[in-house]
Coordinates of C-alpha atoms and ligand atoms in Angstrom, one line a residue:
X1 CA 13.4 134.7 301.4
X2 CA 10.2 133.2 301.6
X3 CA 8.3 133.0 305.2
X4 CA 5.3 130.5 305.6
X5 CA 3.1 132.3 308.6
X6 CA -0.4 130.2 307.8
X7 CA 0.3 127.1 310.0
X8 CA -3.3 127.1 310.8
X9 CA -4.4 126.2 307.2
X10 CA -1.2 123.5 307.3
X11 CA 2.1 123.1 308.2
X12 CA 4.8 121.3 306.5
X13 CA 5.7 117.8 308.1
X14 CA 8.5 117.2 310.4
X15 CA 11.4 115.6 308.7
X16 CA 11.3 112.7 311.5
X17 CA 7.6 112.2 310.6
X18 CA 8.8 111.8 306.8
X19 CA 11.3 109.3 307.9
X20 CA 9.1 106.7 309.8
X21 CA 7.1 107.1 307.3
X22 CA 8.9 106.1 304.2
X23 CA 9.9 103.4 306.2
X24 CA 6.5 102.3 306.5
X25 CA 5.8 102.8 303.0
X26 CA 9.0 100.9 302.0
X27 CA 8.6 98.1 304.4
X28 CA 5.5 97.9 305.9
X29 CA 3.3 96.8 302.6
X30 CA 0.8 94.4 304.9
X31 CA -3.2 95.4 305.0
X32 CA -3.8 95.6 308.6
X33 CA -6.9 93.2 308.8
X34 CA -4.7 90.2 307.2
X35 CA -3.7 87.3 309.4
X36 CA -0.6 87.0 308.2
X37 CA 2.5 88.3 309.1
X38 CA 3.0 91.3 306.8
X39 CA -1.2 92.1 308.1
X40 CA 0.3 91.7 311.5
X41 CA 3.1 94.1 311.3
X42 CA 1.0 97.0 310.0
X43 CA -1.7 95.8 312.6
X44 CA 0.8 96.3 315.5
X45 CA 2.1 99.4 314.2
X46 CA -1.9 101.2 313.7
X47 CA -2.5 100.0 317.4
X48 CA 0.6 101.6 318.8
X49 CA -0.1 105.0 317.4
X50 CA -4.3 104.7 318.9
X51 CA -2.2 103.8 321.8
X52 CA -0.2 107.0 321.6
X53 CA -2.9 109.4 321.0
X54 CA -4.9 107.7 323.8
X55 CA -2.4 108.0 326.2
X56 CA -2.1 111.7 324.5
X57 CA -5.6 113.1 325.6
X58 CA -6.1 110.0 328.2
X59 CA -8.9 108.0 326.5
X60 CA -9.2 104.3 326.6
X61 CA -8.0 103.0 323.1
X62 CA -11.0 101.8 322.1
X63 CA -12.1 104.9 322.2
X64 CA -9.8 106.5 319.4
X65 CA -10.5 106.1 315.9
X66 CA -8.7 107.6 312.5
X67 CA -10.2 109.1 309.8
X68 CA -9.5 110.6 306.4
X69 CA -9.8 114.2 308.1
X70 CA -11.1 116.2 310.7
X71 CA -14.1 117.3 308.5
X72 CA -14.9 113.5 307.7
X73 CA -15.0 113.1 311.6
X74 CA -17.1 116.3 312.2
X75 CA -19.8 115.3 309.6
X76 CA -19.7 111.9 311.3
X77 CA -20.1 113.2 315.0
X78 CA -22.8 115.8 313.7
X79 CA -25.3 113.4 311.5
X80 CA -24.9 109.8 313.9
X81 CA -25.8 111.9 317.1
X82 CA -28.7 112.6 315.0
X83 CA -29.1 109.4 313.3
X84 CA -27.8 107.0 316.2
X85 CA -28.4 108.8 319.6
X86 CA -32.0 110.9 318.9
X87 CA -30.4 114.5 319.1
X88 CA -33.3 116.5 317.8
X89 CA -31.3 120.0 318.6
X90 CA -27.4 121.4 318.7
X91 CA -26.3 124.1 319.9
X92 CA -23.1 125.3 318.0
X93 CA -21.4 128.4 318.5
X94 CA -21.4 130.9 315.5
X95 CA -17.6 130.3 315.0
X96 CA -17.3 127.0 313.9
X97 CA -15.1 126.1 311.0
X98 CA -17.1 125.5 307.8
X99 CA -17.0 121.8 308.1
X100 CA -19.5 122.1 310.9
X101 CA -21.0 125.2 309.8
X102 CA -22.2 123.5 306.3
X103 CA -23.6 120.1 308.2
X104 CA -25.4 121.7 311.0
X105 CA -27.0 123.8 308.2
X106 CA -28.5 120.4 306.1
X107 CA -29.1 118.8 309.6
X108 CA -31.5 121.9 309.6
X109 CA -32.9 121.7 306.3
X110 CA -33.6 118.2 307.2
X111 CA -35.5 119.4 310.3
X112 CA -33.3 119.4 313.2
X113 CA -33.7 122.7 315.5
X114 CA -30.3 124.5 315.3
X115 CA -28.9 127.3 317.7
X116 CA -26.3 128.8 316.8
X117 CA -24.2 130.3 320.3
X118 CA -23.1 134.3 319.7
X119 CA -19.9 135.3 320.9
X120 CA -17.8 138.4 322.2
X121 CA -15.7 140.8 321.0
X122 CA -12.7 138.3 321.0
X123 CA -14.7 135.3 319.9
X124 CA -15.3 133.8 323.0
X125 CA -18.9 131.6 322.9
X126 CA -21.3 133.6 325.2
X127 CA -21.7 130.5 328.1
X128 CA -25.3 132.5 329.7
X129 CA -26.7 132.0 326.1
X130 CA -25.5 128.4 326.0
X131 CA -26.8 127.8 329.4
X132 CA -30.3 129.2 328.8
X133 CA -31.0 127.4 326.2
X134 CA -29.7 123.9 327.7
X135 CA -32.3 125.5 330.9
X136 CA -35.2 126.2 328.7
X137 CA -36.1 122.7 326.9
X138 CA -34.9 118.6 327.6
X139 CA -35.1 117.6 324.0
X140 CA -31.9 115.6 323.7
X141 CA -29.2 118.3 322.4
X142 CA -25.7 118.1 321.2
X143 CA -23.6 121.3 322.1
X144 CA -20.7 121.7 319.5
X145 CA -18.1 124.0 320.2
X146 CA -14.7 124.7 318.7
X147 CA -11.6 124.2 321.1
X148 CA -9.3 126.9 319.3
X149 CA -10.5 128.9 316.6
X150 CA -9.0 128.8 313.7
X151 CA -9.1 132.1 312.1
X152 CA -8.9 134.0 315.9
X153 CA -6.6 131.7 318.2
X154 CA -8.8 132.0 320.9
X155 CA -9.4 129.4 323.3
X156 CA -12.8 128.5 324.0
X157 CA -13.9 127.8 327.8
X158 CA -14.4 123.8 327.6
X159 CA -14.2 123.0 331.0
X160 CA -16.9 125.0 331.9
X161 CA -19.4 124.0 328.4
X162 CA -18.4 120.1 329.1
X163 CA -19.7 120.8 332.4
X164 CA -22.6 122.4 331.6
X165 CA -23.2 119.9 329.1
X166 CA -22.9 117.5 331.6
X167 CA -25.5 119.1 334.3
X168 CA -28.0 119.3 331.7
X169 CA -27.5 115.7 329.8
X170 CA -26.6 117.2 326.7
X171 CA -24.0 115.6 324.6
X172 CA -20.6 117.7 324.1
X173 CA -18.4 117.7 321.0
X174 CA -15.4 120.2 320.4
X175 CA -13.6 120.5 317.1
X176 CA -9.9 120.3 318.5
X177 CA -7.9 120.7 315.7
X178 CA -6.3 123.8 316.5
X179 CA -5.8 122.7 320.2
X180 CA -4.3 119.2 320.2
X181 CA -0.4 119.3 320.6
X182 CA -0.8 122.9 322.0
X183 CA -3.6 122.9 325.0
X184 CA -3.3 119.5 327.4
X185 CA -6.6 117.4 326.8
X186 CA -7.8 115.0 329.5
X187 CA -10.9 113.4 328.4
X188 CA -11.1 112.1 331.9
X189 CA -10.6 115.3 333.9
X190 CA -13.4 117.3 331.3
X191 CA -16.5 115.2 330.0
X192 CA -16.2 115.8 326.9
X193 CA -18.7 113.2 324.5
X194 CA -16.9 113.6 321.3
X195 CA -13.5 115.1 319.8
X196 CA -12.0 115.4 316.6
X197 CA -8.1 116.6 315.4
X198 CA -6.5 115.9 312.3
X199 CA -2.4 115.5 311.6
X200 CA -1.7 118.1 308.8
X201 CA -2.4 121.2 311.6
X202 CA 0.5 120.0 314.0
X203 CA 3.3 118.7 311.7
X204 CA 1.9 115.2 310.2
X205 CA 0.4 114.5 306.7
X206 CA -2.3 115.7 305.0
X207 CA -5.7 113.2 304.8
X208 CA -5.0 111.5 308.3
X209 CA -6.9 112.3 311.4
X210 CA -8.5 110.9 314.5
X211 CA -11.8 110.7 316.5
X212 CA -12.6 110.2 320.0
X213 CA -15.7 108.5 320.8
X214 CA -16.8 108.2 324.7
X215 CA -17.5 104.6 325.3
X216 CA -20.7 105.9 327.0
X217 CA -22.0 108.0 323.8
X218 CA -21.6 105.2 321.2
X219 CA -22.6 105.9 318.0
X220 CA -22.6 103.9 314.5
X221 CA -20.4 103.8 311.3
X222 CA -20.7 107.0 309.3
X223 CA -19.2 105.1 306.3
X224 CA -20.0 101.5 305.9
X225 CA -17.6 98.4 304.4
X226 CA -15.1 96.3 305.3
X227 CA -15.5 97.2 308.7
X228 CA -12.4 98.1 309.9
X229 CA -11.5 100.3 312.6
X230 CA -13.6 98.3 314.9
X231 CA -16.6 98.7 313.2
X232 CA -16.6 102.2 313.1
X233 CA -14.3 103.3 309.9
X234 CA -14.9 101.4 307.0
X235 CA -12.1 101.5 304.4
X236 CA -8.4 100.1 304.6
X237 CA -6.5 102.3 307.2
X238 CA -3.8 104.2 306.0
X239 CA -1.0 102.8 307.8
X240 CA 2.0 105.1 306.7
X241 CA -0.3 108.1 307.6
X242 CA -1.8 107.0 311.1
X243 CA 2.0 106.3 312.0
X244 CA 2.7 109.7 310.8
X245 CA 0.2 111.2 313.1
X246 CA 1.4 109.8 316.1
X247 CA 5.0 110.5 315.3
X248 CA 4.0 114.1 315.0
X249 CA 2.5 114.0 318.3
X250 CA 5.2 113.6 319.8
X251 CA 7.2 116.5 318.6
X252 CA 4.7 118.8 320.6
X253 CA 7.0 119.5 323.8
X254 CA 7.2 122.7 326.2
X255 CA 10.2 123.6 324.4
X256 CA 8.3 124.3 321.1
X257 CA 5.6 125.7 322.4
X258 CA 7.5 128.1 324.1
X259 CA 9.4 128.6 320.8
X260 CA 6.0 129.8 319.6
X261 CA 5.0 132.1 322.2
X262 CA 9.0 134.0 321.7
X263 CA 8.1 134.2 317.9
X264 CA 4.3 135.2 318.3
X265 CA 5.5 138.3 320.8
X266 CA 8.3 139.0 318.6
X267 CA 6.4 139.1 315.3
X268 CA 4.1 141.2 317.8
X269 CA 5.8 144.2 319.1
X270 CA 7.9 144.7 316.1
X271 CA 4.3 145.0 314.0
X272 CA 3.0 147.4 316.8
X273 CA 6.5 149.9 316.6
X274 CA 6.7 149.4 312.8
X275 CA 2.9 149.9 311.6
X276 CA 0.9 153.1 312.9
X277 CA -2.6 152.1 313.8
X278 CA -2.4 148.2 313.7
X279 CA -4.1 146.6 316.7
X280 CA -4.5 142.9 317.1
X281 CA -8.0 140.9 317.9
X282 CA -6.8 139.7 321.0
X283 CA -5.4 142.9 322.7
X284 CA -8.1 143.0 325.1
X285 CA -7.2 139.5 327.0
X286 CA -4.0 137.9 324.8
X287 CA -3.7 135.6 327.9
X288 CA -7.0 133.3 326.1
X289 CA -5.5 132.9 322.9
X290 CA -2.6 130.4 321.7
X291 CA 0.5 131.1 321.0
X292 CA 0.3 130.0 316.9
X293 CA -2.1 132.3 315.8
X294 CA -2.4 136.3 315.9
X295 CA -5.4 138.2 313.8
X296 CA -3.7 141.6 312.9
X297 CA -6.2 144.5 312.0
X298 CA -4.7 147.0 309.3
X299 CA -6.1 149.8 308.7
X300 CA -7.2 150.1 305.4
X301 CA -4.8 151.7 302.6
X302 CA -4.0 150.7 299.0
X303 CA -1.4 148.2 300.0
X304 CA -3.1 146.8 303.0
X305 CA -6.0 146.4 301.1
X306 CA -5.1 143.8 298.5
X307 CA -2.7 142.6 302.2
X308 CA -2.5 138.8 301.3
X309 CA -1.2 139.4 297.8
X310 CA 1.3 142.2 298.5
X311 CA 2.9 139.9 301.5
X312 CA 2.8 136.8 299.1
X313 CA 4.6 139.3 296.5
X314 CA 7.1 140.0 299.8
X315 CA 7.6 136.6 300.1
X316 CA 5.5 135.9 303.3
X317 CA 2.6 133.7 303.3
X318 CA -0.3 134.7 305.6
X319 CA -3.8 134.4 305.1
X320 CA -7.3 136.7 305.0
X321 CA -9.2 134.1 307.2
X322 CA -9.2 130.8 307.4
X323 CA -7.8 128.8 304.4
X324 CA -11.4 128.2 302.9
X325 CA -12.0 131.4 302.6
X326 CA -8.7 132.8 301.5
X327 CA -8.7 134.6 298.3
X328 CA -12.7 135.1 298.4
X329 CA -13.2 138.9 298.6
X330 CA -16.1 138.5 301.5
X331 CA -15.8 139.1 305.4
X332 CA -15.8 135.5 306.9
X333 CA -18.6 134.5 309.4
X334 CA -15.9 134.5 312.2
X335 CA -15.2 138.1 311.4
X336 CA -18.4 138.8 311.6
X337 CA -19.4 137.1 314.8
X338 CA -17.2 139.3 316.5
X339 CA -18.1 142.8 314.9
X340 CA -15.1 143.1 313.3
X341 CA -15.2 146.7 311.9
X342 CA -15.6 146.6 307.9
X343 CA -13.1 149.7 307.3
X344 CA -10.2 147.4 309.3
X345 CA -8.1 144.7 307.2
X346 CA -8.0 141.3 308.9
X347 CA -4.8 139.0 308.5
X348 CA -4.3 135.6 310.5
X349 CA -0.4 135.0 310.7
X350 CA 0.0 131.5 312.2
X351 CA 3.2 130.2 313.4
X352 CA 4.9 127.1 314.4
X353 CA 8.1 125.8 315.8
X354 CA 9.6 125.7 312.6
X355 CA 9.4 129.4 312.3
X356 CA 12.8 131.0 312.7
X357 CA 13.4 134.8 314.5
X358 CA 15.5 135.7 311.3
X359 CA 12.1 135.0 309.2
X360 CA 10.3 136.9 311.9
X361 CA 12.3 139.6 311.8
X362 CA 12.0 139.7 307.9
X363 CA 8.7 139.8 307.9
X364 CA 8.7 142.9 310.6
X365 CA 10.1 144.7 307.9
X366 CA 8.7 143.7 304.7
X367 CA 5.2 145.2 306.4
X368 CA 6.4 148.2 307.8
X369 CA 7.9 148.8 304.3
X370 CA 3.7 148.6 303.3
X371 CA 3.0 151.8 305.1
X372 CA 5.7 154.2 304.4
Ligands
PLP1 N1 -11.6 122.3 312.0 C1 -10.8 123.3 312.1 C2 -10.9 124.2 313.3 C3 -9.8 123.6 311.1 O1 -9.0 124.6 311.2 C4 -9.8 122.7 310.0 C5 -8.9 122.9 308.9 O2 -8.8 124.0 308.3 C6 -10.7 121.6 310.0 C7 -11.6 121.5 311.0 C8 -10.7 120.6 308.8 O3 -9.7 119.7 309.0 P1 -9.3 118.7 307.8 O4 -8.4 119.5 306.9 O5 -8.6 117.6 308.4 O6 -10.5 118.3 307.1

């Protein structure tokens, strides 16, 4: 048997996804910005999946844009708040995924003031710190923090930073790609500036992803061209993905995310009456993390710690972190953040809908078999 538990680094694409979009690809050969009839059909088919993921998160449609990726959107949030709206500082929390970790360190080479937000014991961004340092100066700031995090699960308090954000004019973007199909998003209830998500986390393809843009924070092209997605996203859409997307979207219903939760606890207590001494980063307050990702902490033995290669040997894959730094022998900065102890053995197990109980249930025993 083999057991894919790392649906946080990507999960494999929902057969009705697949379908609409060989269709596309068989039928639908029209570039979007032509006139014609066969530009027209693809045209009408982008603009009902913006309208989808608007209605989704409750934007305005002109306020959704897609991108190759949820990095290329991050890069593009980070450096045209900068470039485009005069933010000389941001304030990002010291979880972020690399994408933003690796800009917001250029943006400070190049001499923007970066401060980066410590967290707790579970990862969650401390909000007295954040609030502080929005108190202490009025240069114009963007605050960037995480919705989910990727390598933790836990869920990040946005209400509260948008409104924070807010009371102190500071621009707010959160990296939701390990939220969107899981957490409700109202763009209109929280004032949040800027938001990014990309398809290949909750079922869709790989290299398709979406921005959203508040009309009142408008900032220019990040990639320059043809001028396609309104101005905004230079570069022919990819039609068959951008369908994709949306069609993913909308296989994100109570039912599988209940389906989750069941296999999440499952996986759970089985690990905690099979494995003496494991504990799990969220034990303290499971209530703030998702449902598709638990952080088991091993303690270390011979088996647990080479863990990643002896499940993948079992037939389970899992990862050490996140999927950047899988397979690089080096406690990741998220890890770190939170204190993580260096004698423990870190594992992120993510699941999804697909997940079965029978592959749960293998993989209860496959790891119990590890310490024997
Ligand atoms: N942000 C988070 C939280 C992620 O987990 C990932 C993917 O690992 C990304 C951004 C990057 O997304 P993409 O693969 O679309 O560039």
């Amino acid at each position: 048997m083999r057991v894919y538990l790392d649906n946080a680094a990507t999960t494999p694409v929902h057969p009705e996804v697949v379908k609409v979009m060989t269709d596309v690809l068989s039928n639908v050969h029209g570039n979007p910005s032509s006139i014609h009839d066969a530009g027209r059909k693809a045209r009408t088919l982008v603009e009902e999946s913006r309208k989808y993921v608007a209605n989704m998160i409750n934007s305005s449609i002109g306020e959704v844009f897609f991108t190759s990726s949820a990095t290329e959107a991050n890069n593009m949030i980070l450096r045209m708040t900068v470039k485009n709206l005069g933010v000389e500082r941001i304030l990002v929390s010291s979880i972020e995924h690399p994408c933003v970790m690796r800009t917001v360190e250029e943006l400070a080479n190049e001499g923007i003031d970066v401060v980066y937000i410590p967290t707790n014991e579970v990862g969650r961004v401390d909000i007295d710190f954040l609030e502080n340092n929005l108190k202490q100066s009025d240069v114009k700031t963007l605050v960037s923090v995480m919705y989910v995090n990727n390598e933790l699960g836990v869920i990040q308090e946005i209400p509260r930073i948008a409104g924070l954000c807010k009371e102190y004019s500071a621009y707010f973007h959160t990296d939701a790609v390990q939220a969107i199909g899981k957490i409700k998003i109202d763009v209109q209830e929280t004032p949040i500036h800027f938001l990014s998500a990309s398809a290949h986390k909750f079922h869709g393809p790989k290299g398709i992803a979406f921005v959203y843009i508040n009309n009142d924070s408008q900032i220019k092209s990040f990639i320059t061209g043809g001028g396609q997605e309104r101005n905004m996203r230079s570069g022919t859409e990819n039609v068959s993905g951008i369908v994709g997307l949306s069609e993913a979207l909308k296989h994100y219903t109570e039912v599988e995310l209940k389906k989750i939760a069941v296999l999440k606890d499952r996986f759970k207590a089985g690990l905690k009456k099979g494995v003496p001494g494991i504990s799990f980063v969220e034990d303290k307050a499971p209530e703030l993390f998702v449902p598709s990702i638990l952080s088991a902490s091993f303690p270390s033995t011979p088996k647990s710690d080479l863990m990643t290669f002896n499940l993948d040997i079992s037939g389970i894959c899992a990862s050490a972190g996140s999927a950047c730094s899988s397979g690089v022998e080096k406690v990741s900065h998220v890890l770190s953040a939170i204190n993580f102890p260096s004698e423990r053995r870190a594992v992120r197990f993510s699941f999804s809908y697909m997940n079965t109980e029978e592959e749960i249930d293998y993989c209860i025993e496959k790891i119990t078999n590890m310490f024997d």
